[in-house]
Amino acid sequence: MTSARTTWERLRTLAREAVRDAWIPAGPPLRLSRRAWRFDVLVALVLGVVTVYYGIDNANNIVVREIAPGVTYVVPRPSGPGGLAFMVTLAAVASGALALRRSFPLTVLCVVTAATLATPQSVLRLTLYAFVIAVYSAAVYSPYRLATLAALPVSVLLVGTSGNSVTPVVPNEYIVLLILVPMAGAALGLRTWKLRTDEGRARLSALEREQAEALRRAVEHERARIARELHDVVTHNVSVMVIQAGAARKIMKTDPEEAAEALFAVEAGGRAAMTELRHVMGLLTMTDEDEPASEDEDLADSGAELTPQPGLDQLDTLVGRVRDAGLPVELTMTGPPCEIPPGVGLAAYRVVQEALTNTVKHASGATACVTVEYGPQRLRVEVTDTGGRPGTGAATGNGRGLIGLRERLAVYDGTLSTGRRLTGGYRVEALIPLEAP
């Protein structure tokens, strides 16, 4: 019963997310160059002239088609001034809308689809070519992926199943062009795609090598810096403490007051060592020299060393702080809660904290969803967002946060998977095995 309810709740959550993401753009708006704008206007103008001429040329004509040997039927076409104006209007609307096919692809698709449905079957060529271009433009240029996936089959089915779904007759002299032009375009596109793929693969390989080398140098530099800091702190203070403790031990019976002063010196040296070590640990947790510490780090540096580490029971507080920062967050807990080891709870808390921090920095204006699923053998933590524009601190990210999360989860044999979602936005999922009770 609980499993069925959990599945139903997950399906409801996915349905709400799909409806919510339908009108959220998957990326930034397309910026058209002057060349692209002129090309679209030229396409609309040329197609408009051709189709308008076709409509004028076929007004008041009667077409006789032979459907079988000796069997013919008459195909009526719009006639009179009204019919001529109707055909010219359809051709102008369907072709003129293509001038905005990249700026408003879904709107253009709806307008051209309506014009195609209104076109009589005897003059279907008035709008059919514009409809094909509109379908292509919506599939390629629309930023609303879910809405596009829903609109394309609806438009095609409406046109294909309507009473006007009669394939227009193509003159024989155009057959060769209709075969060769798509083949040439496909070959050119395949060659361009192969060249760009090879170049992209080479750039990606070079970038990966550079990143690996930079990470290796950063790790070596950090290790050397930590070693110097720890050497200075530990060697000096511990050496003084050892000398003072040995002196106190030797004069403990003969001169108690002098021994007490030596022990006070040992205590002072220990406090100084702890202060310096705390400073070194603070250096280890800094994300960037010019980047201020997060709210949780400020709490850690304010003297709350004895405060228990956060866990899953403090996710509500974390989500509340993120909401106060302006990011709408939905927290969902599924499955029967069970006792989680403190280390696992801390790792899960850090996953949510890092993912929400990245959302605030890199997806301003988005909404986020945090899901914690208690399972019999594993704990699943998922953080998704709907995508948005980069925030003011996006340029300072260095990717070390996710690397640190993978290392933290690896201690408990956990895994971390990250990546962009098909519907737009980003997804972070952590799977942490749980020991059987």
PDB file of N, CA, C and O in Angstrom, residues 153-193:
ATOM      1  N   PRO A 153       2.829  17.261 -33.223  1.00  0.00           N
ATOM      2  CA  PRO A 153       1.947  16.179 -33.689  1.00  0.00           C
ATOM      3  C   PRO A 153       0.499  16.626 -33.843  1.00  0.00           C
ATOM      4  O   PRO A 153      -0.202  16.136 -34.733  1.00  0.00           O
ATOM      5  N   VAL A 154       0.031  17.558 -33.015  1.00  0.00           N
ATOM      6  CA  VAL A 154      -1.347  18.034 -33.143  1.00  0.00           C
ATOM      7  C   VAL A 154      -1.532  18.737 -34.479  1.00  0.00           C
ATOM      8  O   VAL A 154      -2.517  18.508 -35.201  1.00  0.00           O
ATOM      9  N   SER A 155      -0.591  19.606 -34.846  1.00  0.00           N
ATOM     10  CA  SER A 155      -0.694  20.324 -36.121  1.00  0.00           C
ATOM     11  C   SER A 155      -0.649  19.358 -37.303  1.00  0.00           C
ATOM     12  O   SER A 155      -1.449  19.464 -38.248  1.00  0.00           O
ATOM     13  N   VAL A 156       0.280  18.419 -37.261  1.00  0.00           N
ATOM     14  CA  VAL A 156       0.398  17.463 -38.371  1.00  0.00           C
ATOM     15  C   VAL A 156      -0.852  16.602 -38.488  1.00  0.00           C
ATOM     16  O   VAL A 156      -1.359  16.339 -39.586  1.00  0.00           O
ATOM     17  N   LEU A 157      -1.403  16.153 -37.353  1.00  0.00           N
ATOM     18  CA  LEU A 157      -2.608  15.332 -37.388  1.00  0.00           C
ATOM     19  C   LEU A 157      -3.812  16.130 -37.887  1.00  0.00           C
ATOM     20  O   LEU A 157      -4.636  15.613 -38.644  1.00  0.00           O
ATOM     21  N   LEU A 158      -3.924  17.388 -37.469  1.00  0.00           N
ATOM     22  CA  LEU A 158      -5.039  18.207 -37.931  1.00  0.00           C
ATOM     23  C   LEU A 158      -5.001  18.389 -39.438  1.00  0.00           C
ATOM     24  O   LEU A 158      -6.013  18.260 -40.134  1.00  0.00           O
ATOM     25  N   VAL A 159      -3.815  18.690 -39.960  1.00  0.00           N
ATOM     26  CA  VAL A 159      -3.694  18.877 -41.406  1.00  0.00           C
ATOM     27  C   VAL A 159      -3.825  17.550 -42.148  1.00  0.00           C
ATOM     28  O   VAL A 159      -4.449  17.462 -43.210  1.00  0.00           O
ATOM     29  N   GLY A 160      -3.253  16.483 -41.577  1.00  0.00           N
ATOM     30  CA  GLY A 160      -3.271  15.196 -42.266  1.00  0.00           C
ATOM     31  C   GLY A 160      -4.620  14.517 -42.265  1.00  0.00           C
ATOM     32  O   GLY A 160      -4.925  13.728 -43.175  1.00  0.00           O
ATOM     33  N   THR A 161      -5.452  14.759 -41.246  1.00  0.00           N
ATOM     34  CA  THR A 161      -6.753  14.090 -41.149  1.00  0.00           C
ATOM     35  C   THR A 161      -7.916  14.976 -41.534  1.00  0.00           C
ATOM     36  O   THR A 161      -9.066  14.562 -41.434  1.00  0.00           O
ATOM     37  N   SER A 162      -7.655  16.216 -41.930  1.00  0.00           N
ATOM     38  CA  SER A 162      -8.742  17.099 -42.335  1.00  0.00           C
ATOM     39  C   SER A 162      -9.244  16.748 -43.720  1.00  0.00           C
ATOM     40  O   SER A 162      -8.652  15.945 -44.444  1.00  0.00           O
ATOM     41  N   GLY A 163     -10.312  17.386 -44.105  1.00  0.00           N
ATOM     42  CA  GLY A 163     -10.868  17.142 -45.431  1.00  0.00           C
ATOM     43  C   GLY A 163      -9.982  17.644 -46.537  1.00  0.00           C
ATOM     44  O   GLY A 163     -10.177  17.303 -47.700  1.00  0.00           O
ATOM     45  N   ASN A 164      -9.009  18.466 -46.183  1.00  0.00           N
ATOM     46  CA  ASN A 164      -8.105  19.015 -47.194  1.00  0.00           C
ATOM     47  C   ASN A 164      -6.846  18.186 -47.367  1.00  0.00           C
ATOM     48  O   ASN A 164      -5.896  18.631 -48.004  1.00  0.00           O
ATOM     49  N   SER A 165      -6.781  17.011 -46.743  1.00  0.00           N
ATOM     50  CA  SER A 165      -5.550  16.228 -46.755  1.00  0.00           C
ATOM     51  C   SER A 165      -5.376  15.481 -48.079  1.00  0.00           C
ATOM     52  O   SER A 165      -5.331  14.268 -48.129  1.00  0.00           O
ATOM     53  N   VAL A 166      -5.353  16.223 -49.146  1.00  0.00           N
ATOM     54  CA  VAL A 166      -5.097  15.652 -50.475  1.00  0.00           C
ATOM     55  C   VAL A 166      -3.761  16.159 -50.961  1.00  0.00           C
ATOM     56  O   VAL A 166      -3.520  17.362 -50.980  1.00  0.00           O
ATOM     57  N   THR A 167      -2.878  15.257 -51.285  1.00  0.00           N
ATOM     58  CA  THR A 167      -1.546  15.651 -51.727  1.00  0.00           C
ATOM     59  C   THR A 167      -1.638  16.460 -53.019  1.00  0.00           C
ATOM     60  O   THR A 167      -2.259  16.017 -53.989  1.00  0.00           O
ATOM     61  N   PRO A 168      -1.028  17.646 -53.069  1.00  0.00           N
ATOM     62  CA  PRO A 168      -1.105  18.441 -54.287  1.00  0.00           C
ATOM     63  C   PRO A 168      -0.352  17.770 -55.428  1.00  0.00           C
ATOM     64  O   PRO A 168       0.652  17.088 -55.224  1.00  0.00           O
ATOM     65  N   VAL A 169      -0.872  17.965 -56.621  1.00  0.00           N
ATOM     66  CA  VAL A 169      -0.251  17.390 -57.814  1.00  0.00           C
ATOM     67  C   VAL A 169       0.975  18.201 -58.180  1.00  0.00           C
ATOM     68  O   VAL A 169       0.911  19.430 -58.284  1.00  0.00           O
ATOM     69  N   VAL A 170       2.120  17.524 -58.330  1.00  0.00           N
ATOM     70  CA  VAL A 170       3.369  18.192 -58.669  1.00  0.00           C
ATOM     71  C   VAL A 170       3.641  17.995 -60.158  1.00  0.00           C
ATOM     72  O   VAL A 170       3.620  16.858 -60.649  1.00  0.00           O
ATOM     73  N   PRO A 171       3.900  19.064 -60.900  1.00  0.00           N
ATOM     74  CA  PRO A 171       4.229  18.900 -62.320  1.00  0.00           C
ATOM     75  C   PRO A 171       5.461  18.027 -62.514  1.00  0.00           C
ATOM     76  O   PRO A 171       6.369  17.997 -61.666  1.00  0.00           O
ATOM     77  N   ASN A 172       5.477  17.312 -63.629  1.00  0.00           N
ATOM     78  CA  ASN A 172       6.559  16.356 -63.873  1.00  0.00           C
ATOM     79  C   ASN A 172       7.929  17.023 -63.949  1.00  0.00           C
ATOM     80  O   ASN A 172       8.947  16.433 -63.561  1.00  0.00           O
ATOM     81  N   GLU A 173       7.999  18.266 -64.429  1.00  0.00           N
ATOM     82  CA  GLU A 173       9.305  18.907 -64.581  1.00  0.00           C
ATOM     83  C   GLU A 173       9.952  19.237 -63.236  1.00  0.00           C
ATOM     84  O   GLU A 173      11.133  19.559 -63.174  1.00  0.00           O
ATOM     85  N   TYR A 174       9.162  19.195 -62.150  1.00  0.00           N
ATOM     86  CA  TYR A 174       9.713  19.516 -60.828  1.00  0.00           C
ATOM     87  C   TYR A 174      10.133  18.272 -60.042  1.00  0.00           C
ATOM     88  O   TYR A 174      10.662  18.384 -58.943  1.00  0.00           O
ATOM     89  N   ILE A 175       9.869  17.091 -60.583  1.00  0.00           N
ATOM     90  CA  ILE A 175      10.158  15.862 -59.843  1.00  0.00           C
ATOM     91  C   ILE A 175      11.651  15.734 -59.560  1.00  0.00           C
ATOM     92  O   ILE A 175      12.077  15.381 -58.457  1.00  0.00           O
ATOM     93  N   VAL A 176      12.489  16.018 -60.571  1.00  0.00           N
ATOM     94  CA  VAL A 176      13.936  15.892 -60.397  1.00  0.00           C
ATOM     95  C   VAL A 176      14.437  16.844 -59.313  1.00  0.00           C
ATOM     96  O   VAL A 176      15.258  16.483 -58.466  1.00  0.00           O
ATOM     97  N   LEU A 177      13.924  18.085 -59.330  1.00  0.00           N
ATOM     98  CA  LEU A 177      14.352  19.039 -58.315  1.00  0.00           C
ATOM     99  C   LEU A 177      13.926  18.596 -56.924  1.00  0.00           C
ATOM    100  O   LEU A 177      14.681  18.736 -55.955  1.00  0.00           O
ATOM    101  N   LEU A 178      12.725  18.060 -56.811  1.00  0.00           N
ATOM    102  CA  LEU A 178      12.246  17.612 -55.501  1.00  0.00           C
ATOM    103  C   LEU A 178      13.066  16.455 -54.948  1.00  0.00           C
ATOM    104  O   LEU A 178      13.090  16.217 -53.747  1.00  0.00           O
ATOM    105  N   ILE A 179      13.743  15.714 -55.809  1.00  0.00           N
ATOM    106  CA  ILE A 179      14.578  14.603 -55.349  1.00  0.00           C
ATOM    107  C   ILE A 179      16.009  15.061 -55.090  1.00  0.00           C
ATOM    108  O   ILE A 179      16.609  14.740 -54.047  1.00  0.00           O
ATOM    109  N   LEU A 180      16.565  15.834 -56.021  1.00  0.00           N
ATOM    110  CA  LEU A 180      17.972  16.202 -55.912  1.00  0.00           C
ATOM    111  C   LEU A 180      18.230  17.262 -54.840  1.00  0.00           C
ATOM    112  O   LEU A 180      19.241  17.214 -54.136  1.00  0.00           O
ATOM    113  N   VAL A 181      17.335  18.247 -54.711  1.00  0.00           N
ATOM    114  CA  VAL A 181      17.573  19.326 -53.744  1.00  0.00           C
ATOM    115  C   VAL A 181      17.614  18.799 -52.305  1.00  0.00           C
ATOM    116  O   VAL A 181      18.547  19.118 -51.552  1.00  0.00           O
ATOM    117  N   PRO A 182      16.650  17.967 -51.856  1.00  0.00           N
ATOM    118  CA  PRO A 182      16.783  17.424 -50.489  1.00  0.00           C
ATOM    119  C   PRO A 182      18.024  16.564 -50.300  1.00  0.00           C
ATOM    120  O   PRO A 182      18.644  16.588 -49.229  1.00  0.00           O
ATOM    121  N   MET A 183      18.395  15.782 -51.356  1.00  0.00           N
ATOM    122  CA  MET A 183      19.592  14.962 -51.232  1.00  0.00           C
ATOM    123  C   MET A 183      20.836  15.831 -51.071  1.00  0.00           C
ATOM    124  O   MET A 183      21.708  15.543 -50.233  1.00  0.00           O
ATOM    125  N   ALA A 184      20.925  16.891 -51.859  1.00  0.00           N
ATOM    126  CA  ALA A 184      22.084  17.785 -51.745  1.00  0.00           C
ATOM    127  C   ALA A 184      22.098  18.478 -50.387  1.00  0.00           C
ATOM    128  O   ALA A 184      23.154  18.611 -49.754  1.00  0.00           O
ATOM    129  N   GLY A 185      20.941  18.920 -49.931  1.00  0.00           N
ATOM    130  CA  GLY A 185      20.886  19.556 -48.613  1.00  0.00           C
ATOM    131  C   GLY A 185      21.264  18.605 -47.495  1.00  0.00           C
ATOM    132  O   GLY A 185      21.987  18.972 -46.566  1.00  0.00           O
ATOM    133  N   ALA A 186      20.787  17.347 -47.570  1.00  0.00           N
ATOM    134  CA  ALA A 186      21.130  16.360 -46.545  1.00  0.00           C
ATOM    135  C   ALA A 186      22.623  16.053 -46.555  1.00  0.00           C
ATOM    136  O   ALA A 186      23.257  15.923 -45.494  1.00  0.00           O
ATOM    137  N   ALA A 187      23.211  15.922 -47.743  1.00  0.00           N
ATOM    138  CA  ALA A 187      24.647  15.648 -47.828  1.00  0.00           C
ATOM    139  C   ALA A 187      25.468  16.802 -47.264  1.00  0.00           C
ATOM    140  O   ALA A 187      26.436  16.596 -46.520  1.00  0.00           O
ATOM    141  N   LEU A 188      25.080  18.031 -47.623  1.00  0.00           N
ATOM    142  CA  LEU A 188      25.797  19.185 -47.099  1.00  0.00           C
ATOM    143  C   LEU A 188      25.658  19.279 -45.582  1.00  0.00           C
ATOM    144  O   LEU A 188      26.630  19.558 -44.866  1.00  0.00           O
ATOM    145  N   GLY A 189      24.447  19.040 -45.077  1.00  0.00           N
ATOM    146  CA  GLY A 189      24.248  19.081 -43.638  1.00  0.00           C
ATOM    147  C   GLY A 189      25.033  18.002 -42.911  1.00  0.00           C
ATOM    148  O   GLY A 189      25.595  18.231 -41.829  1.00  0.00           O
ATOM    149  N   LEU A 190      25.085  16.791 -43.486  1.00  0.00           N
ATOM    150  CA  LEU A 190      25.846  15.703 -42.869  1.00  0.00           C
ATOM    151  C   LEU A 190      27.328  16.025 -42.838  1.00  0.00           C
ATOM    152  O   LEU A 190      28.015  15.772 -41.829  1.00  0.00           O
ATOM    153  N   ARG A 191      27.849  16.604 -43.914  1.00  0.00           N
ATOM    154  CA  ARG A 191      29.269  16.960 -43.936  1.00  0.00           C
ATOM    155  C   ARG A 191      29.578  18.045 -42.904  1.00  0.00           C
ATOM    156  O   ARG A 191      30.567  17.960 -42.176  1.00  0.00           O
ATOM    157  N   THR A 192      28.715  19.059 -42.840  1.00  0.00           N
ATOM    158  CA  THR A 192      28.922  20.121 -41.850  1.00  0.00           C
ATOM    159  C   THR A 192      28.848  19.579 -40.438  1.00  0.00           C
ATOM    160  O   THR A 192      29.653  19.938 -39.565  1.00  0.00           O
ATOM    161  N   TRP A 193      27.868  18.698 -40.204  1.00  0.00           N
ATOM    162  CA  TRP A 193      27.731  18.111 -38.866  1.00  0.00           C
ATOM    163  C   TRP A 193      28.959  17.283 -38.490  1.00  0.00           C
ATOM    164  O   TRP A 193      29.432  17.348 -37.354  1.00  0.00           O
TER     165      TRP A 193
END
